[in-house]
XYZ file of C-alpha atoms in Angstrom:
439
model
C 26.573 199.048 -37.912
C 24.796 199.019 -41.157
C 25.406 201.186 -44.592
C 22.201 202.999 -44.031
C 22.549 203.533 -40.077
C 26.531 204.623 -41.420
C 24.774 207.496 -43.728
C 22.465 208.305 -41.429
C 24.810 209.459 -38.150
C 27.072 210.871 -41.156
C 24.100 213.208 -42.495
C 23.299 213.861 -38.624
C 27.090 215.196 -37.739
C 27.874 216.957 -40.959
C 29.314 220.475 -39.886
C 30.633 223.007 -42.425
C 33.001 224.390 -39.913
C 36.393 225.265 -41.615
C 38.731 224.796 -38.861
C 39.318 221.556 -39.552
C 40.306 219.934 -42.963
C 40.488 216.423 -43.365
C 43.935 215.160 -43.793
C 45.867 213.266 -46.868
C 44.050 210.420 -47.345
C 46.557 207.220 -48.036
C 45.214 204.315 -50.603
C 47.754 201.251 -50.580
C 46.847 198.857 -53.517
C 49.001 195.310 -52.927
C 49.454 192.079 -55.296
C 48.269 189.428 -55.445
C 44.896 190.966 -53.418
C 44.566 193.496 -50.897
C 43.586 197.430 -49.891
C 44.498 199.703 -47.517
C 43.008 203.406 -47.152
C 43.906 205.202 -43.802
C 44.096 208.989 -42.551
C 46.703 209.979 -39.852
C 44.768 209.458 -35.953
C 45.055 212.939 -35.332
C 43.907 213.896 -31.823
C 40.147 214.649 -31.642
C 40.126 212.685 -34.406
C 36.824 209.847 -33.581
C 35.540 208.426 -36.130
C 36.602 207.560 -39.897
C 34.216 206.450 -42.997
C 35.029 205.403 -46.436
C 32.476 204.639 -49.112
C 34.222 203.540 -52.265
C 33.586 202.652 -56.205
C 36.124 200.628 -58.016
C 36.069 202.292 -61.741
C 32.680 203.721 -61.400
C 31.853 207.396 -60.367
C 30.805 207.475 -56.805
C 27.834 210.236 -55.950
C 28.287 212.510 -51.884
C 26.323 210.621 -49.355
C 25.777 207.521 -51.485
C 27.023 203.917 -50.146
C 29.284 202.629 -52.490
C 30.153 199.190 -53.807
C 32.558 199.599 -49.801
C 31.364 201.152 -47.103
C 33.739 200.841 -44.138
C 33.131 202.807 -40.633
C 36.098 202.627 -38.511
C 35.735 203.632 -34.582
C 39.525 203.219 -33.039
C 42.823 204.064 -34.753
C 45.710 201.209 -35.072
C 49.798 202.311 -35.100
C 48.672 205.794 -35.026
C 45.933 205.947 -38.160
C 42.570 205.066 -38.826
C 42.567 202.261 -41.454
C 40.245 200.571 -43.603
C 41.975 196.984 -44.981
C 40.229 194.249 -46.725
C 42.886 191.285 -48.351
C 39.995 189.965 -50.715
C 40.381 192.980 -53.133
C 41.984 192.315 -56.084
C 43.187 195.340 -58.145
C 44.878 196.221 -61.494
C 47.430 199.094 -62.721
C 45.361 201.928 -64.085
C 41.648 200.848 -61.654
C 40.944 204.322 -60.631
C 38.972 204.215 -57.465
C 36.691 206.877 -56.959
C 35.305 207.774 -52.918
C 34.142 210.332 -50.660
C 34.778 209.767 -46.810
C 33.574 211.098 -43.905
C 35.380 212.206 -40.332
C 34.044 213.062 -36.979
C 36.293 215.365 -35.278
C 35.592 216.341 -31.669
C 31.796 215.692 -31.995
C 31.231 217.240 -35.200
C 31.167 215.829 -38.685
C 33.472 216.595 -41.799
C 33.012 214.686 -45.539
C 35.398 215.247 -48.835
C 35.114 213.961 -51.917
C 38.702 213.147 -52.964
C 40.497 212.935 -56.699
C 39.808 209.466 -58.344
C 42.747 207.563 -57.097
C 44.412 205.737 -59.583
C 46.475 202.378 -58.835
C 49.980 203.031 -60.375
C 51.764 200.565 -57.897
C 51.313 197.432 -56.706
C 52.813 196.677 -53.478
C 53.795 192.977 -52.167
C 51.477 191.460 -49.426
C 53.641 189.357 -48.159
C 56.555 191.551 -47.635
C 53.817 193.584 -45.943
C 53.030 190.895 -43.384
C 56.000 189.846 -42.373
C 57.096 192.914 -41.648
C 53.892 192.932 -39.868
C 54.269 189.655 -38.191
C 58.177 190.809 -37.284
C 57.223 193.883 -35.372
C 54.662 191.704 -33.333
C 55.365 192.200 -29.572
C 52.813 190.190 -27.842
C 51.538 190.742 -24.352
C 47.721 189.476 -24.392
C 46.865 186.002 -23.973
C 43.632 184.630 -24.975
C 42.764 181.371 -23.464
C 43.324 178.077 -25.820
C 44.970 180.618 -28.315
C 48.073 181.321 -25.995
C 49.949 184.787 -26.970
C 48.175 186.965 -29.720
C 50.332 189.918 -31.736
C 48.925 193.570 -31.208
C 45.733 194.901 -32.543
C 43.612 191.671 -33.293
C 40.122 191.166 -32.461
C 39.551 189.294 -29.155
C 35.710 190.441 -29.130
C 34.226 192.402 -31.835
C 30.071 192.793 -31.531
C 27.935 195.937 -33.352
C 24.741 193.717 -32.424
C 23.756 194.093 -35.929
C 21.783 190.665 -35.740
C 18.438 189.914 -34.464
C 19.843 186.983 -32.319
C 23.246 187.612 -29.576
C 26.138 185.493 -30.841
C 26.837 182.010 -29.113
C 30.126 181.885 -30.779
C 30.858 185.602 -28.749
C 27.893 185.945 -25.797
C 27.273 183.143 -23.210
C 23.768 184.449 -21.959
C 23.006 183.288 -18.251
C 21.155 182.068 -16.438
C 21.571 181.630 -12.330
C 20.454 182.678 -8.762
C 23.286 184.809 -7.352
C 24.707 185.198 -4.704
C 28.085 185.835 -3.585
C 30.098 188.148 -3.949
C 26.977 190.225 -5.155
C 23.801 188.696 -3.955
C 21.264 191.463 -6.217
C 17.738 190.985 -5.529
C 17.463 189.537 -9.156
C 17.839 185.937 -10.806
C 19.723 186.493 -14.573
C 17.651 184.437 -17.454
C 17.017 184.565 -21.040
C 14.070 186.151 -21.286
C 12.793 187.759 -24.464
C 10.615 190.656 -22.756
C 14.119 191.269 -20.853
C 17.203 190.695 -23.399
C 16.879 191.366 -26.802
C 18.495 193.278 -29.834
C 16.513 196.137 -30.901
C 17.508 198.897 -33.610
C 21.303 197.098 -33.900
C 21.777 197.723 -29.747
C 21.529 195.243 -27.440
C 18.858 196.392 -24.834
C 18.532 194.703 -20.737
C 16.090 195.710 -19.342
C 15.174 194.282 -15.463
C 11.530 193.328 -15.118
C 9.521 192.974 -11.814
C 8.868 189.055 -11.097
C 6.982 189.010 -7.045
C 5.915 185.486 -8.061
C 9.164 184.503 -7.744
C 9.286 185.797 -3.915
C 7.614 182.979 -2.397
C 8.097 179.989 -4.972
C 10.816 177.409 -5.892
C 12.419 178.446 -9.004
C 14.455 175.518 -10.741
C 16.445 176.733 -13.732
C 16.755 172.873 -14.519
C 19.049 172.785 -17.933
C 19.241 175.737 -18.524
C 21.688 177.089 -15.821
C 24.722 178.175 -16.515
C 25.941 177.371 -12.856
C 25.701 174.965 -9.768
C 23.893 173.922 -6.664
C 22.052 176.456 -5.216
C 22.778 179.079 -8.295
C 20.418 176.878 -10.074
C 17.486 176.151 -7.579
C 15.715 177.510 -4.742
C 13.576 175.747 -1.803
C 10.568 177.366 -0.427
C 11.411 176.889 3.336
C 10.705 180.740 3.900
C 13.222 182.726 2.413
C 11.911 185.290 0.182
C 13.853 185.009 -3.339
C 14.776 187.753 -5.700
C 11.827 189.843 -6.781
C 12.924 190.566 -10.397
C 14.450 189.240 -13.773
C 17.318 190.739 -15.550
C 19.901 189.406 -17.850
C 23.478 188.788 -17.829
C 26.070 188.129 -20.839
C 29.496 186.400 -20.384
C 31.776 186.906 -22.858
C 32.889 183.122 -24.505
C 36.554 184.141 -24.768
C 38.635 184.425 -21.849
C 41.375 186.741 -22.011
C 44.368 188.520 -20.202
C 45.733 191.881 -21.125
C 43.661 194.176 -23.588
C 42.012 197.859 -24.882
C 38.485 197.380 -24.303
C 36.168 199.808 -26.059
C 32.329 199.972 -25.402
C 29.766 202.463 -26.152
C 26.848 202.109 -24.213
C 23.690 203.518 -22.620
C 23.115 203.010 -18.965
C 20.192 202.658 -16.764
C 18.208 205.043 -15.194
C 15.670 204.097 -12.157
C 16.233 203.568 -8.397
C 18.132 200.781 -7.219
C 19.718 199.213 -10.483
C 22.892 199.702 -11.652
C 25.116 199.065 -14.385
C 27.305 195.911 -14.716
C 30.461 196.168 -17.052
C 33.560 194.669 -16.155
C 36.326 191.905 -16.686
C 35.693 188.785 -14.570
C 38.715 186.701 -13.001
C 37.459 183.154 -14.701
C 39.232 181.467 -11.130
C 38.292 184.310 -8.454
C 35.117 185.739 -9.523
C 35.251 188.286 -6.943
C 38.558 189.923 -8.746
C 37.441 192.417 -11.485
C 38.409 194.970 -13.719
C 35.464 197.487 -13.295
C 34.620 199.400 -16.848
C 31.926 200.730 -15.687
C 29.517 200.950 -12.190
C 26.845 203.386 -11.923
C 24.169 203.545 -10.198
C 20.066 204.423 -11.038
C 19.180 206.383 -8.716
C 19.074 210.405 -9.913
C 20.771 211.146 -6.338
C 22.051 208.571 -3.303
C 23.183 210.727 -0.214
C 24.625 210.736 2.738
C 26.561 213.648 4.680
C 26.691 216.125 1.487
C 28.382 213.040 -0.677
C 26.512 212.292 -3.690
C 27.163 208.482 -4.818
C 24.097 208.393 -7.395
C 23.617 208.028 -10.900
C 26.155 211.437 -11.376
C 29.300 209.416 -10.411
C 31.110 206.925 -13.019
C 33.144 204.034 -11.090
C 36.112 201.902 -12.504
C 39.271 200.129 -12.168
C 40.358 197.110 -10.211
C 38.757 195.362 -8.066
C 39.968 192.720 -5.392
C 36.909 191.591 -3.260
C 33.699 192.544 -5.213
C 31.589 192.814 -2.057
C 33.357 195.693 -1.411
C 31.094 198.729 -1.082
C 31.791 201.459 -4.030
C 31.560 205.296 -2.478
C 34.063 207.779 -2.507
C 36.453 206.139 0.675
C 36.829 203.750 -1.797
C 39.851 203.136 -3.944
C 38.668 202.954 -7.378
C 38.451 205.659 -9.747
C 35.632 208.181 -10.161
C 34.208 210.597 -12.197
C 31.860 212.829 -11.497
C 29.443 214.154 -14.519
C 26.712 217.159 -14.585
C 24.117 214.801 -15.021
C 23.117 211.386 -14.448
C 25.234 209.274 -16.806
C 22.985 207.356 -18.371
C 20.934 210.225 -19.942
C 23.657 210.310 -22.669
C 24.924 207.451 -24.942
C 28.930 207.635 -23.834
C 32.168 205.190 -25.223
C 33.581 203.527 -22.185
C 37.477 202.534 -22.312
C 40.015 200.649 -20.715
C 43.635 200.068 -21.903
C 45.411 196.922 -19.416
C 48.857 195.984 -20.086
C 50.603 194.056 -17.433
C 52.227 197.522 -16.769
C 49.641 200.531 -16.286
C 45.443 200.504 -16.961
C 44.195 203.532 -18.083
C 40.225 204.783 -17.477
C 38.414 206.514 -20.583
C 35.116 208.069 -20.764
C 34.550 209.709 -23.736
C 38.321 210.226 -24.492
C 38.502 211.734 -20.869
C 41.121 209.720 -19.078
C 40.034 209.716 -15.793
C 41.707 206.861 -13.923
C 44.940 205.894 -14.858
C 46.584 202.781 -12.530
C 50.829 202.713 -12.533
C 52.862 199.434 -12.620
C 52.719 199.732 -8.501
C 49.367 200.187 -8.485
C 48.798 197.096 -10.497
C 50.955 194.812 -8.127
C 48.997 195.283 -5.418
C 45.720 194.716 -7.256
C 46.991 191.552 -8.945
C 46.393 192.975 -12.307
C 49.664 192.547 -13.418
C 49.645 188.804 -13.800
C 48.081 186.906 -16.899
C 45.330 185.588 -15.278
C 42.273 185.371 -17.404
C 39.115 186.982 -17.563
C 35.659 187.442 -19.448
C 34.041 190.086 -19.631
C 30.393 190.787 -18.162
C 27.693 192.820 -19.853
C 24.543 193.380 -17.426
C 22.240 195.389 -15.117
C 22.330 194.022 -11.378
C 19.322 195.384 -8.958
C 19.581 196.295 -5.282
C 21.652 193.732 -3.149
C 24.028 194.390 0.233
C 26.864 195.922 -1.209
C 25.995 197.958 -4.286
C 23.776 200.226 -2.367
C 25.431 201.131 1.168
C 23.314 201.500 4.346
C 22.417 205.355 5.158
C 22.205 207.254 2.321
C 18.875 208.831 1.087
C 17.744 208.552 -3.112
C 15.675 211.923 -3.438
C 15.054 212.542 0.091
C 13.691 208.679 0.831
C 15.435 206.574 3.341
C 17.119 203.505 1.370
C 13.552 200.589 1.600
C 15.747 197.974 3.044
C 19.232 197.167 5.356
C 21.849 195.228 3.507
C 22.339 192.566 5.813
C 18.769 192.322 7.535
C 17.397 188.665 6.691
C 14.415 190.423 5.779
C 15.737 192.767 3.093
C 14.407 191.554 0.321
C 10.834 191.088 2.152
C 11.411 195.135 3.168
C 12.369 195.552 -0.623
C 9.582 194.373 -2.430
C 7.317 195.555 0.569
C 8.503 199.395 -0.488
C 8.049 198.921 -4.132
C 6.174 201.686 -4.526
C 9.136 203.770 -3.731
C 11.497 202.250 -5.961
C 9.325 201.077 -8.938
C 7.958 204.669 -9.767
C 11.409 205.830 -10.405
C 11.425 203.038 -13.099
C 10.635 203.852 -16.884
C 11.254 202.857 -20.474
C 15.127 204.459 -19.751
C 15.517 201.564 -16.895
C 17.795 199.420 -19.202
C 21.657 198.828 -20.528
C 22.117 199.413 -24.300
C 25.405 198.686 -25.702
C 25.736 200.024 -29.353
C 29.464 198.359 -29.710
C 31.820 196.171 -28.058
C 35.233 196.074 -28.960
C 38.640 193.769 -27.212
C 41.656 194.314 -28.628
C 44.867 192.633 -27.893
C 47.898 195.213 -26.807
């Protein structure tokens, strides 16, 4: 996130509400180079800022020679560290920050803090490296100590990150088989405003044609190329990413928007890299405003995640993943998904809510408890057998095709009129942030 987009969400949040006061705010100044300014991670506590001058007067609500915007706390406080700083006794550092706490925004303009002490670095990290007690695993790394960066993406760039993002490009099919192919296509994955925007486009002259990826595939056989011998392909084009690092173990932090618009839904999860149809669900929802059947609501309301053995299995509520049910359709909000894995317990966030939480048993049986590695999967899927269940009704209309008919995606695209009015500019994933950090 930019300086100026930094300033601007701090000038939108600002609250003069005196219940809350901003706690001591810690500056560590260390030899030969290095600062450290943190507050305490009190709970409710969300967000941290720090905008910084080194010797020079700093103005409220102006940058700073450092600006630093820190979402998640580490060892119980929200810190701001940069080793390149080199500081003197008697640099007086002058700063204001800024705090979101429980949805509402709080700034102070501290006393110039003056560097009296100058604290060893080294000592510092080795007592850092000591307390190291490594459970994640990232693949051609081995064993990583607590709190480092696996992934770390704000999207700030025009272009997605080959050294982070594999972008794909395939025909699926199992265990999924949507009615979509996954390409790079600039009118259907781009970066817009610092988010990263998918959004599925309608393609019927790919129904009857032979569509050869060539190079460009990211897979094999029939993943790559169809033959027109009468089976009617996928009608649309949406995008898929695939995270470059592998990984096992890990607190996985994303704040993203999710699609709205019949018969999509949203693809976030951790893939096994060696059984694809093992995954880590962060979070399934579906498009549709409303999906019904018997008085059970499995529409765009309901939030699914947690693990997954067999990915063709059908997501409703006789399922045994976790739910939770909102007011409103999910994706008319902006909302920070989260999922803590150790090889012990995985724990559900949405918003801070914990709403699934997964118990050393639990994770046995699943198979979660093993260091087997994963990527992790950023993408909007459309239609397909499994995601949408025989039955139900979206708005009073009878779902415009049966899962495993041979002629579903004919009966699809034939009822597009149904579907494809439903669809508007909110038909899309944005992800703001992505963040993997090792536990």
């Amino acid at each position: 996130m930019t300086i100026t987009s930094v300033l601007f969400f701090t000038a939108a949040l600002l609250c003069c509400n005196a219940q809350y006061h901003i706690p001591v705010i810690k500056f560590e100044a260390f030899a030969p180079k290095g600062l450290r300014v943190s507050i305490p991670a009190q709970d409710k506590v969300e967000r941290f800022a720090i905008h910084l001058n080194i010797g020079n007067p700093i103005e409220e609500m102006e940058p700073g020679d450092i600006s630093a915007y820190i979402t998640k706390p580490s060892k119980g406080r929200f810190t701001y560290f940069d080793p390149e700083i080199q500081l003197n006794n008697s640099v007086v550092i002058y700063y204001w920050v800024f705090v979101q706490y429980d949805q509402m925004g709080f700034k102070k303009s501290g006393n110039p803090w003056k560097v009296d002490k100058l604290l060893d670095i080294s000592e510092f990290e080795k007592n850092a490296e000591e307390s190291c007690r490594n459970r994640t695993k990232v693949l051609g790394m081995g064993s990583v100590c607590p709190e480092k960066d696996i992934i770390y993406d704000t999207f700030s760039e025009h272009t997605i990150k080959s050294d982070i993002w594999t972008i794909e490009e395939y025909i699926p099919t199992k265990p999924d088989w949507p009615f979509n192919i996954y390409q790079q296509d600039p009118s259907v994955i781009q970066i817009t405003d610092e988010h990263l925007r998918i959004a599925p486009k309608i393609k019927e002259a790919n129904v009857n044609k032979v569509i050869d990826l060539g190079d460009r595939c990211t897979r094999t056989g029939k993943q790559c190329k169809t033959q027109n011998i009468g089976i009617w392909n996928p009608p649309v084009v949406s995008a898929q990413l695939r995270s470059t690092a592998a990984f096992c173990f890990g607190n996985i932090t994303i704040r993203a928007k999710l699609p709205i618009g019949d018969y999509v839904y949203s693809e976030i999860y951790l893939e096994d890299i060696n059984v694809p149809e093992r995954r880590l669900i962060i979070a399934f929802v579906r498009g549709n405003a409303n999906y019904e059947k018997d008085g059970n609501d499995i529409g765009g309301k309901v939030l699914y995640g947690g693990p997954q053995k067999n990915a063709s299995d059908v997501m409703d509520f006789q399922s045994g993943i976790s739910k939770y049910r909102s007011q409103e359709h999910i994706g008319k909000q902006w909302h920070i998904f989260e999922v803590y894995w150790t090889p012990k317990e995985i724990k559900l966030a949405i918003d801070k809510y914990n709403y699934g939480y997964y118990s050393s048993a639990d994770i046995q049986d699943t198979g979660f408890h093993k260091d087997d590695m994963v990527r992790l999967v950023l993408g909007v899927g459309v239609a397909g057998p499994f995601a949408f269940p025989d039955g139900y009704t979206s708005s009073g209309r009878s779902k415009p095709y049966r899962s495993l008919s041979s002629r579903a995606i004919k009966t699809f695209i034939s009822n597009k009129s149904v579907w494809e009015s439903t669809w508007s500019n909110e038909t899309n994933l944005q992800v703001d942030y992505v963040t993997v950090t090792s536990v």
